[in-house]
Structure formats: C-alpha cells, structure tokens
Coordinates of C-alpha atoms and ligand atoms in Angstrom, one line a residue:
M3 CA 182.1 -16.9 21.7
R4 CA 181.8 -15.7 25.3
T5 CA 178.9 -14.0 26.9
V6 CA 179.4 -11.8 30.0
A7 CA 176.5 -10.4 32.1
I8 CA 177.0 -6.8 33.4
I9 CA 174.8 -6.1 36.4
P10 CA 174.7 -2.4 37.3
A11 CA 174.1 -2.3 41.1
A12 CA 175.6 1.1 42.0
G13 CA 172.4 3.1 42.3
K14 CA 171.1 4.7 45.5
G15 CA 167.4 4.0 45.0
K16 CA 166.3 7.5 45.7
R17 CA 162.7 7.0 44.4
L18 CA 162.1 4.2 46.8
K19 CA 163.3 6.1 49.9
T20 CA 164.4 3.1 51.9
Q21 CA 167.4 3.2 54.2
I22 CA 169.5 0.9 52.1
P23 CA 169.6 0.8 48.3
K24 CA 166.8 -1.5 46.9
Q25 CA 169.3 -4.1 45.5
F26 CA 170.4 -4.9 49.1
I27 CA 166.9 -5.1 50.7
K28 CA 166.4 -8.6 52.0
Y29 CA 163.2 -10.6 51.6
K30 CA 163.0 -14.0 53.2
G31 CA 166.6 -13.4 54.3
K32 CA 167.8 -13.0 50.7
P33 CA 168.9 -9.7 49.1
V34 CA 167.2 -8.6 45.9
L35 CA 170.7 -8.7 44.2
A36 CA 171.0 -12.4 45.0
Y37 CA 167.7 -13.2 43.2
T38 CA 169.0 -11.3 40.2
L39 CA 172.5 -12.9 40.2
E40 CA 171.1 -16.4 40.6
V41 CA 169.3 -16.2 37.2
F42 CA 172.6 -15.5 35.5
Q43 CA 174.5 -18.0 37.5
K44 CA 172.0 -20.7 36.5
C45 CA 171.8 -19.8 32.8
P46 CA 174.1 -22.1 30.8
L47 CA 174.5 -19.5 28.1
I48 CA 176.2 -17.0 30.5
D49 CA 179.9 -17.5 31.0
E50 CA 180.9 -14.7 33.4
I51 CA 179.3 -11.9 35.5
V52 CA 180.6 -8.5 36.4
V53 CA 178.8 -6.3 38.9
A54 CA 179.2 -2.5 39.3
A55 CA 178.6 -1.3 42.8
E56 CA 179.4 1.6 45.2
K57 CA 182.7 1.4 46.9
S58 CA 181.2 0.8 50.4
Y59 CA 179.2 -2.2 49.1
L60 CA 182.1 -4.1 47.4
K61 CA 182.6 -6.3 50.4
K62 CA 178.9 -6.9 50.8
I63 CA 178.7 -8.2 47.2
R64 CA 181.6 -10.6 47.7
Q65 CA 179.7 -12.0 50.7
I66 CA 176.5 -12.3 48.7
A67 CA 178.4 -14.1 45.9
E68 CA 180.0 -16.5 48.4
K69 CA 176.7 -17.3 50.2
Y70 CA 174.6 -17.8 47.1
K71 CA 177.4 -19.5 45.1
I72 CA 177.6 -17.0 42.3
R73 CA 180.7 -18.7 40.9
K74 CA 180.6 -16.9 37.6
L75 CA 181.2 -13.5 39.2
I76 CA 184.7 -12.6 38.0
N77 CA 184.8 -9.0 38.9
I78 CA 183.2 -6.2 41.0
V79 CA 183.9 -2.7 39.7
E80 CA 183.3 0.6 41.3
G81 CA 180.2 2.2 39.8
G82 CA 179.9 5.7 38.4
K83 CA 177.7 8.8 38.8
E84 CA 174.9 7.5 36.6
R85 CA 173.8 4.1 35.4
Q86 CA 175.5 4.7 32.0
D87 CA 178.8 5.4 33.8
S88 CA 178.5 2.2 35.9
V89 CA 177.9 0.1 32.8
Y90 CA 180.8 1.8 31.0
K91 CA 183.2 1.0 33.8
A92 CA 182.1 -2.6 33.9
L93 CA 182.5 -2.8 30.1
L94 CA 186.1 -1.3 30.3
S95 CA 187.0 -4.0 32.8
L96 CA 186.4 -6.7 30.1
D97 CA 188.7 -8.0 27.4
L98 CA 186.4 -9.5 24.8
G99 CA 186.5 -10.1 21.1
K100 CA 184.3 -8.9 18.2
S101 CA 181.7 -11.7 18.3
D102 CA 181.5 -11.9 22.2
L103 CA 178.3 -10.7 23.8
V104 CA 177.5 -8.6 26.8
A105 CA 174.1 -8.8 28.5
V106 CA 173.4 -5.7 30.6
H107 CA 170.7 -6.3 33.3
D108 CA 169.5 -4.1 36.1
A109 CA 170.2 -5.4 39.6
A110 CA 166.8 -4.1 40.5
R111 CA 165.0 -6.6 38.2
P112 CA 165.1 -9.7 40.3
L113 CA 162.4 -11.8 38.7
L114 CA 163.7 -12.1 35.1
P115 CA 162.2 -15.4 33.8
M116 CA 165.0 -17.7 32.5
E117 CA 163.2 -18.3 29.1
I118 CA 163.3 -14.6 28.4
L119 CA 167.0 -14.4 29.1
T120 CA 167.6 -17.4 26.9
E121 CA 165.5 -15.9 24.1
G122 CA 167.3 -12.6 24.3
L123 CA 170.7 -14.3 24.1
K124 CA 169.7 -16.5 21.2
T125 CA 168.3 -13.4 19.3
A126 CA 171.5 -11.5 19.9
K127 CA 173.7 -14.4 18.8
K128 CA 171.7 -14.6 15.6
K129 CA 170.9 -10.9 14.9
R130 CA 173.6 -9.0 16.7
S131 CA 171.4 -7.5 19.4
G132 CA 168.5 -8.5 21.7
V133 CA 166.6 -6.0 23.8
V134 CA 163.8 -7.3 26.1
A135 CA 160.7 -5.1 26.0
I136 CA 156.9 -5.5 26.5
K137 CA 154.2 -4.3 24.3
A138 CA 152.0 -1.5 25.5
K139 CA 148.5 -2.9 26.5
D140 CA 146.7 0.1 28.0
T141 CA 145.4 3.1 26.1
L142 CA 148.2 5.6 25.8
V143 CA 147.6 9.3 25.9
K144 CA 149.6 12.6 25.9
G145 CA 148.8 15.5 28.1
E146 CA 149.4 17.3 31.4
K147 CA 146.2 17.4 33.3
M148 CA 143.8 16.8 30.4
I149 CA 144.2 14.5 27.4
D150 CA 145.7 16.2 24.4
A151 CA 146.2 13.3 22.1
Y152 CA 146.0 9.5 21.8
V153 CA 149.2 7.6 21.0
H154 CA 148.9 4.8 18.5
R155 CA 149.6 1.7 20.7
D156 CA 150.4 -1.0 18.1
D157 CA 154.1 -0.2 17.8
V158 CA 154.8 1.1 21.3
W159 CA 156.9 -0.9 23.7
Y160 CA 158.2 -0.6 27.3
V161 CA 161.9 -1.3 27.2
Q162 CA 163.3 -3.4 30.0
T163 CA 166.6 -5.3 30.5
P164 CA 168.4 -7.5 29.7
Q165 CA 169.9 -5.7 26.7
I166 CA 172.3 -7.8 24.8
F167 CA 174.9 -6.5 22.3
R168 CA 178.2 -7.4 20.8
Y169 CA 180.9 -6.2 23.1
T170 CA 182.5 -4.1 20.4
D171 CA 179.2 -2.5 19.3
L172 CA 178.3 -1.4 22.9
L173 CA 181.8 -0.1 23.5
Y174 CA 181.8 2.0 20.3
A175 CA 178.2 3.2 21.1
M176 CA 179.2 4.3 24.6
E177 CA 182.4 6.0 23.4
L178 CA 180.4 7.9 20.8
A179 CA 177.8 8.9 23.5
Y180 CA 180.6 10.3 25.8
R181 CA 182.2 12.1 22.9
D182 CA 178.8 13.8 22.1
H183 CA 177.9 14.3 25.8
F184 CA 174.8 12.2 25.1
R185 CA 173.0 10.6 28.1
G186 CA 170.6 7.8 27.6
T187 CA 168.4 6.0 30.1
D188 CA 169.5 2.6 28.7
E189 CA 172.0 1.0 26.4
S190 CA 169.7 0.5 23.4
S191 CA 169.4 4.3 22.9
L192 CA 173.1 4.5 22.6
V193 CA 173.5 1.5 20.3
K194 CA 170.6 2.8 18.1
R195 CA 172.2 6.3 17.7
A196 CA 175.5 4.6 16.8
G197 CA 173.7 3.2 13.8
Y198 CA 173.5 -0.5 14.8
P199 CA 170.2 -2.5 14.5
V200 CA 168.4 -3.1 17.8
H201 CA 166.2 -6.2 17.8
L202 CA 163.3 -6.4 20.2
V203 CA 162.6 -9.6 22.2
E204 CA 159.2 -10.0 24.0
G205 CA 159.6 -9.8 27.8
S206 CA 157.3 -10.3 30.7
L207 CA 155.5 -8.1 33.3
L208 CA 157.2 -10.3 35.9
N209 CA 160.5 -8.7 34.9
F210 CA 159.5 -5.3 36.4
K211 CA 162.1 -3.0 37.9
I212 CA 161.8 -2.3 41.6
T213 CA 161.5 1.5 41.5
T214 CA 158.8 2.7 43.9
A215 CA 157.2 1.4 47.1
D216 CA 154.5 -0.2 45.0
D217 CA 157.1 -2.3 43.1
L218 CA 158.7 -3.5 46.3
D219 CA 155.2 -4.5 47.6
L220 CA 154.6 -6.4 44.4
F221 CA 158.0 -8.1 44.7
T222 CA 157.4 -9.3 48.3
R223 CA 153.9 -10.6 47.3
L224 CA 155.2 -12.5 44.4
I225 CA 158.0 -14.1 46.4
S226 CA 155.6 -15.0 49.2
A227 CA 153.4 -16.7 46.7
Q228 CA 156.2 -18.9 45.4
Ligands
CTP305 N1 172.6 2.0 38.8 C1 174.0 2.0 38.7 N2 174.8 3.1 38.9 C2 174.2 4.3 39.0 C3 172.7 4.4 39.0 C4 172.0 3.2 38.9 O1 174.6 0.9 38.6 N3 174.9 5.4 39.2 C5 171.9 0.8 38.7 C6 170.9 0.6 39.8 O2 171.6 0.0 41.0 C7 169.8 -0.3 39.3 C8 169.8 0.0 37.8 O3 171.0 0.8 37.5 O4 170.1 -1.7 39.4 C9 168.6 0.8 37.3 O5 168.6 2.0 37.9 P1 167.4 2.7 38.8 O6 166.2 1.8 38.8 O7 167.2 4.1 38.4 O8 168.1 2.6 40.2 P2 168.6 3.7 41.2 O9 169.3 4.7 40.4 O10 169.2 3.1 42.3 O11 167.2 4.4 41.7 P3 166.7 5.9 41.7 O12 166.8 6.4 40.2 O13 165.3 5.9 42.2 O14 167.7 6.6 42.6
MG306 MG1 168.3 5.8 38.8

C-alpha cells in the first residue's frame, strides 16, 4: 500500500492581499510551503508528495524542495482554475492501485501537528477515509444582522485538511463531480456525494489555514514563540 500526499499550492491568496501568494511568504527566511512540506517529508507513513502550483512558480518549488530536502517530492503539476481543479490535476498525474491512499492537504496550513496526520492516515487505512476536523466550541447562530436562530452545536464541525481517501474513491468522486458540474470547497463533499463513507478525525486549532491578515499574524507569532 502506498500513500501519496497532494499539496494544492496554486492559489493566489486574494483574501490576504499580499504581493506574493501566501504559500511563498517567508518567515524566519523560510516559506510557508516549506513548513507544510516538511511535515509530510518527516512522516514515515507518507511515501511520496505531489504539489500543484502555478506555472510561474514551478522553479521556485523545485528550489524550496532542494533547500529543505523534500526528497519525497516526485512531481510538481500545473494547478487549475480552482482548488478542485488543482487537486484533480495532481490526482491524474498518479498511477495508484485500489488500496493506495491519497492525503490532500492545503499548502496554506503550515502547522499541521504530526500526530494528527498520523491519526488521519491510520483512520483512513482502517476505515477507508479520514478527514481532519475540529468540533465547534462557540455558540453558533444564523442570521444577517440580528440573530434568527441558534444552531445545535453538538454535531457541528469545522472541516480542515488533511483529507485522506483511497485513490480510486477520490478519482471516482471527482469525475462524478465534473460530470455533474458540481463544485465543492473540499474533497470530502465530493466523496460524500459519491456515496462513500467519510470518517472524521479530531484535528487541532493549530492546523488553521492562513486566509486573512489575522491568520498570518497568528502564524508569525506562533513561529516566533517556538
Ligand atoms: N489552491 C490551489 N489552486 C487553486 C486555488 C487554491 O491549489 N486554483 C490552493 C491554495 O494554494 C491553498 C489551498 O488551495 O493552499 C486552499 O485554498 P485557499 O485558502 O482558498 O487559498 P487561495 O485560493 O490562494 O486564497 P484566496 O481564496 O483568498 O484567493
Ligand atoms: Mg481560494
């Protein structure tokens, strides 16, 4: 059984409004993407890594892989219009069997704790899928400017990555989504609608996605504190 990590890194980071996409922002001289890739390089349960990136950044990624010794990086594919397209392109570049696993993880989540990756992989191996998510803790409400209703919190989760599936399940789910012109914000929504079970794995707040300026601030503070 092989396990390949797919790292979508072809986004433009429009919500952050920095000059370069967030995955290439350096902190302490090291790009966000390098922090992310190192977790997968160090995890003994990961065999290979594929990154999806914009054409103009392909060389940059090769340099990052060289500098940070990301020896498991086997391929860099050109990304697509949306995240889903980038993941699909990376998936198509692989030649895997039925029981092989793919672990999709956002380049913009650099602080994934190793134990969570391990737990996700173990769950997927045992149960066919493993999707990292955190339980809602705050009170959840619906409404525009005033509260209309309260959402029952006990079974509400915030879904993160990594999202781990059997290669053939994700491929089928993505092909089905394209056939139906369905767009999801993550892989789990595609796999679920294809009829496969999606198992949740408890994640961590540390595994936040750098999306806005606040997140970048949090990332730099956490790294400085290390
Ligand atoms: N991503 C990708 N291909 C795209 C869009 C996004 O590979 N066409 C990647 C991003 O690089 C990121 C991950 O998917 O690592 C999660 O996406 P998101 O946080 O939305 O990043 P961006 O799309 O870059 O940011 P924004 O939506 O603010 O533009
Ligand atoms: Mg985006």
